[in-house]
Coordinates of C-alpha atoms in Angstrom, one line a residue:
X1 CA 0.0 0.0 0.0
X2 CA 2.9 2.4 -0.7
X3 CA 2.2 6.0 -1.8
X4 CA 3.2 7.5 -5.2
X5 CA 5.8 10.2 -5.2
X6 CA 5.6 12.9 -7.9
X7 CA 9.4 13.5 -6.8
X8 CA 12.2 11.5 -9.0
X9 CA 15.2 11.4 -8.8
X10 CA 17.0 11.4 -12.3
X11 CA 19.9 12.5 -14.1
X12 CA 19.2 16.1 -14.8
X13 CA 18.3 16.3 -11.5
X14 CA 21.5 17.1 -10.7
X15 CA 23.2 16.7 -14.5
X16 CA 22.0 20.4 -15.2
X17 CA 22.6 22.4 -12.1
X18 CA 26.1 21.4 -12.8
X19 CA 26.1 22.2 -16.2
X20 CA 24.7 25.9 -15.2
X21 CA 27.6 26.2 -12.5
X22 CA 30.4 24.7 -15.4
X23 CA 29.3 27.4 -17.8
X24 CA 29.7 30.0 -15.5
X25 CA 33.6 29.0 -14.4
X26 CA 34.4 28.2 -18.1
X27 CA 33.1 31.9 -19.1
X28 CA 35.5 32.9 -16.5
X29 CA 37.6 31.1 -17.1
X30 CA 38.3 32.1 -20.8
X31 CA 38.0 35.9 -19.7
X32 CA 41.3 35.2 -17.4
X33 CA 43.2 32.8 -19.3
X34 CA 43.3 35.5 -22.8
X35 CA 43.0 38.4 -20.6
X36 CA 39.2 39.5 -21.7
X37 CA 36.4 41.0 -20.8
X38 CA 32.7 40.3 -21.3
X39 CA 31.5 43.1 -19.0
X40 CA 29.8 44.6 -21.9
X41 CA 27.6 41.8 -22.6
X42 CA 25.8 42.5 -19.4
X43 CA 22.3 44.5 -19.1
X44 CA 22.6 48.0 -19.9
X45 CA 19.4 49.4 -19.5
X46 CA 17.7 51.8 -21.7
X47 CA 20.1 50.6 -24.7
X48 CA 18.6 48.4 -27.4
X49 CA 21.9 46.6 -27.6
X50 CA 21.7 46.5 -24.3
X51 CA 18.8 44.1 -24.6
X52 CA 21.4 40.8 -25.6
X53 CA 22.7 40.8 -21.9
X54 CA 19.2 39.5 -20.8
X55 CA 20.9 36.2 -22.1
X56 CA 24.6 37.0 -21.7
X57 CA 25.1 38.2 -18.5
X58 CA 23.9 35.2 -15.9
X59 CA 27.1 34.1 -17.4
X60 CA 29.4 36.6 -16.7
X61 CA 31.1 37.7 -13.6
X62 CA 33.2 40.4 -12.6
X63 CA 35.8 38.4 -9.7
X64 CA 36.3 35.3 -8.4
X65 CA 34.3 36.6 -5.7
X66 CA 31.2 37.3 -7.0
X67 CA 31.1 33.8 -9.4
X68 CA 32.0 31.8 -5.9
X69 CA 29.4 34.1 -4.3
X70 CA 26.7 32.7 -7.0
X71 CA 28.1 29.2 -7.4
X72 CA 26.6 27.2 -4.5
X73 CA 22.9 29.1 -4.0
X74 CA 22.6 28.7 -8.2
X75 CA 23.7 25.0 -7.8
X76 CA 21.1 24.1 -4.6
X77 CA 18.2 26.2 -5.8
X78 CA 18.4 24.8 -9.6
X79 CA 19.1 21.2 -7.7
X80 CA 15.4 21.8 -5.7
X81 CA 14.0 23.1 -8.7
X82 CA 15.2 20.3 -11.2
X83 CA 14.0 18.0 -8.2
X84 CA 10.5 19.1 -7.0
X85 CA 9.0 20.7 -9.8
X86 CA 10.6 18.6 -12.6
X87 CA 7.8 19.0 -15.5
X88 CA 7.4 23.0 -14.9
X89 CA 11.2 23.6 -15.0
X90 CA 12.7 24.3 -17.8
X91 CA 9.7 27.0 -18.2
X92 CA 10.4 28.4 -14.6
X93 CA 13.8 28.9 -15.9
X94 CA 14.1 30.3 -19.1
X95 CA 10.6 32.1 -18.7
X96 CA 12.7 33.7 -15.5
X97 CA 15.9 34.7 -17.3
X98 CA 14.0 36.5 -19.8
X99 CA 11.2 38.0 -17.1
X100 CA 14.4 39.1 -15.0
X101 CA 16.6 40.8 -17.6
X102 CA 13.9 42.0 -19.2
X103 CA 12.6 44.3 -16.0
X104 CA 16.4 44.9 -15.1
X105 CA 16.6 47.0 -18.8
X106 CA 13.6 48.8 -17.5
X107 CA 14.3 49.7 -14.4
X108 CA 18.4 49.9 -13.9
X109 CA 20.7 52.4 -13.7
X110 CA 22.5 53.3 -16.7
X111 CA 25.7 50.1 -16.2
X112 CA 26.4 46.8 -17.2
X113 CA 24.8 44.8 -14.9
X114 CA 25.9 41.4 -14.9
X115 CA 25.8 37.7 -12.9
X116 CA 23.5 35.1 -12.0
X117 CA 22.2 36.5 -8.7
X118 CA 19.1 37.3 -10.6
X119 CA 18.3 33.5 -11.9
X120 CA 18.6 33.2 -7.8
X121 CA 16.3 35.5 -6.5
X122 CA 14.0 33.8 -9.5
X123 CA 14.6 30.4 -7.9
X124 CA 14.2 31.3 -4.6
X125 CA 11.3 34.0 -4.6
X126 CA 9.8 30.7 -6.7
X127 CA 10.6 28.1 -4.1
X128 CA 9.3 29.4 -1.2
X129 CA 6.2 31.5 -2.7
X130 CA 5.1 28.1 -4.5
X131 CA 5.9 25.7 -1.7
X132 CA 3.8 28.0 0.7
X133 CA 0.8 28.0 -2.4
X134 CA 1.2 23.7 -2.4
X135 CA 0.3 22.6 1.2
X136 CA 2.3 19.8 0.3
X137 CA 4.5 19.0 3.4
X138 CA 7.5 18.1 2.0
X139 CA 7.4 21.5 -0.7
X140 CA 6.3 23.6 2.8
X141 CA 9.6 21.8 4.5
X142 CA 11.6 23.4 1.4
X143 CA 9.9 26.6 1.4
X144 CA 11.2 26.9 5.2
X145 CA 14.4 25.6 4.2
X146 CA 15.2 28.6 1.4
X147 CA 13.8 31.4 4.0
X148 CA 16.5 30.3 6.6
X149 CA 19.2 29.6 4.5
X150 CA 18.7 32.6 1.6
X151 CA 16.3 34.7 3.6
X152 CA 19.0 37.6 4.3
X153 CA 18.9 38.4 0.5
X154 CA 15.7 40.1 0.9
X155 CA 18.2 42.9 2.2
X156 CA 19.9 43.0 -1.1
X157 CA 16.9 44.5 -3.2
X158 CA 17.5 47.8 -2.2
X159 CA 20.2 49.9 -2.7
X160 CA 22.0 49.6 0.2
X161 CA 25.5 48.9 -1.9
X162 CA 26.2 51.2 -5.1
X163 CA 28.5 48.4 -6.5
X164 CA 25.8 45.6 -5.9
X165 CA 22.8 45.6 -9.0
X166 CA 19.8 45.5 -6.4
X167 CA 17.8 45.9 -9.4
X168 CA 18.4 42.7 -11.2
X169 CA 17.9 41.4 -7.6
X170 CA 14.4 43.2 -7.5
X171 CA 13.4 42.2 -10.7
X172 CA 14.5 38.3 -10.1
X173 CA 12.2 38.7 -6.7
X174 CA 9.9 40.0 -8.4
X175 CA 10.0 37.1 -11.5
X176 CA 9.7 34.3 -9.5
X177 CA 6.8 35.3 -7.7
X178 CA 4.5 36.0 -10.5
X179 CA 5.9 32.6 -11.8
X180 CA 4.8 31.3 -8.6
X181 CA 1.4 32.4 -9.4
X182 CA 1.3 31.7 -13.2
X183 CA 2.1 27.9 -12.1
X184 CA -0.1 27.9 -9.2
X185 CA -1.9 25.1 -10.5
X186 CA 1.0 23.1 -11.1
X187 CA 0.6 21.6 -7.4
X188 CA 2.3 18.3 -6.5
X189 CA -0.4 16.1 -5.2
X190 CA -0.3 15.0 -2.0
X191 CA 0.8 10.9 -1.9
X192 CA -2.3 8.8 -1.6
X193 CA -2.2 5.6 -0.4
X194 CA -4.1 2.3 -1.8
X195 CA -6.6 2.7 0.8
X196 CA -7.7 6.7 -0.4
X197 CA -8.1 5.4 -4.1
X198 CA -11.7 5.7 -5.2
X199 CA -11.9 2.2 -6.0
X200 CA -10.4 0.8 -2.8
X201 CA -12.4 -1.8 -1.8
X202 CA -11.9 -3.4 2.4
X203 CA -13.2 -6.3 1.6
X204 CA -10.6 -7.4 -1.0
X205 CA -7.4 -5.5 0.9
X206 CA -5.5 -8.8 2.2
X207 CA -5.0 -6.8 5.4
X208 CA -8.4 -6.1 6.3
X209 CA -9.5 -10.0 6.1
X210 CA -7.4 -10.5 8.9
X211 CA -10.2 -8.9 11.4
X212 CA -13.3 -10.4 12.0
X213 CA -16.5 -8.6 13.1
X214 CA -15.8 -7.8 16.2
X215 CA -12.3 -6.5 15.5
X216 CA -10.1 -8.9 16.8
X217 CA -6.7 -9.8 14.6
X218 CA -6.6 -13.2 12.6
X219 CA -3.2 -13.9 12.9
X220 CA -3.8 -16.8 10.6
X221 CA -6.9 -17.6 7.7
X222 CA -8.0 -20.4 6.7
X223 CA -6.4 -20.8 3.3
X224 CA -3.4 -19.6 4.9
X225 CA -3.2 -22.9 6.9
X226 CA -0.3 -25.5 5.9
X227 CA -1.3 -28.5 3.8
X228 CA -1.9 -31.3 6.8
X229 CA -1.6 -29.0 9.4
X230 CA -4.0 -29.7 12.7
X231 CA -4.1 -25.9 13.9
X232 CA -8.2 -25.0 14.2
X233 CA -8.8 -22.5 11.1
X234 CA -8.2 -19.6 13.0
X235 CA -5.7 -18.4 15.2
X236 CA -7.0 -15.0 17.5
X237 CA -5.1 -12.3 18.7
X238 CA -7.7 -10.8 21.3
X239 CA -8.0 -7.5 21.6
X240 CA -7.7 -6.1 25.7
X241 CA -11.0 -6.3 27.5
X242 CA -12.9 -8.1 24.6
X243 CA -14.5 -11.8 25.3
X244 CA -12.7 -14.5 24.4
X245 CA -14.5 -16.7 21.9
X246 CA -13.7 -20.2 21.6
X247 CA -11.8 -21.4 18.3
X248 CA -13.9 -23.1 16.0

């Protein structure tokens, strides 16, 4: 009578978070190792070239720091994502860059604003708005899990640092919960057991035969008895403070 799980575990479960994270250190990698810059490939807002950093700049960082900085939350969050909410995303993703970069060219200051701390705030506004939505325990358990782990960047989507784009981070906030609310629907089910299926039926569950009317436990039925054995047909376990019947 085990429950269904609408969680799998598969190779792109974890296969494309680390593709997302090797992209990121091979970008940076080929800006230190020929001594280049893609700085201008980033978001610059109000610019229609400006607009080809929506897909350029989760990609490119401007130190060491900053990529190690975005490394591990972009490599959980995408994990959880890939994880739980396997059919929606690729959608959650890619509907998230664009959404992000998108309001980043709107509403930034007149810079390059690269990195991937916007897909975060995507993944995270998106994880713990849709987890709440769910009711599903274990997508509520990873909703609490993001706000105590990444609940401090809240902080970061206002401009409390002039080097730090706190718009990208406002406008991945603000992405992942409207995706939160566009895929509302796309709830998880709760597991359901044999037993809460609309056809379930006691009187064929091989469990429930083991009771008789009164509720006492059969430990034994009768077609369950050994070939030649001399056991009566039933064996009782008595429930405490019922009458003891007689085996027959």
């Amino acid at each position: 009578m085990k429950a269904s799980t609408p969680f799998v575990f598969t190779s792109g479960t974890i296969g494309y978070p680390l593709l997302f994270v090797l992209l990121i250190w091979i970008v940076f990698w080929i800006e230190v190792r020929f001594g280049v810059s893609f700085n201008t490939y980033g978001v610059r807002p109000g610019e229609i070239v400006g607009l080809r950093g929506i897909l350029f700049s989760p990609f490119i960082h401007s130190d060491i720091e900053h990529l190690f900085n975005n490394t591990i939350p972009l490599f959980i969050l995408s994990l959880a994502l890939f994880y739980f909410y396997r059919p929606i995303s690729w959608k959650v993703l890619l509907i998230g860059l664009l959404a992000s970069g998108l309001l980043t060219w709107l509403i930034g200051r007149p810079s390059n604003h690269i990195g991937a701390s916007g897909i975060i705030y995507v993944l995270a506004t998106f994880l713990f708005f849709k987890g709440i939505f769910s009711k599903h325990y274990r997508l509520v358990a990873l909703s609490l899990i993001v706000v105590f782990i990444y609940g401090g960047l809240v902080w970061y989507v206002t401009p409390i640092d002039p080097t730090i784009s706190w718009e990208g981070h406002l406008s991945g906030l603000l992405s992942g919960f409207g995706l939160s609310l566009i895929f509302k629907r796309n709830i998880a089910e709760p597991p359901k057991y044999q037993w809460e299926q609309p056809d379930y039926s006691e009187e064929d569950d091989p469990f429930m035969k083991h009771f008789d009317e009164n509720g006492n436990f059969i430990e034994k039925l009768p077609d369950e008895q050994e070939e030649g054995s001399e056991e009566s047909p039933y064996n009782y376990i008595y429930k405490e403070g019922s009458k003891r019947n007689e085996n027959t």
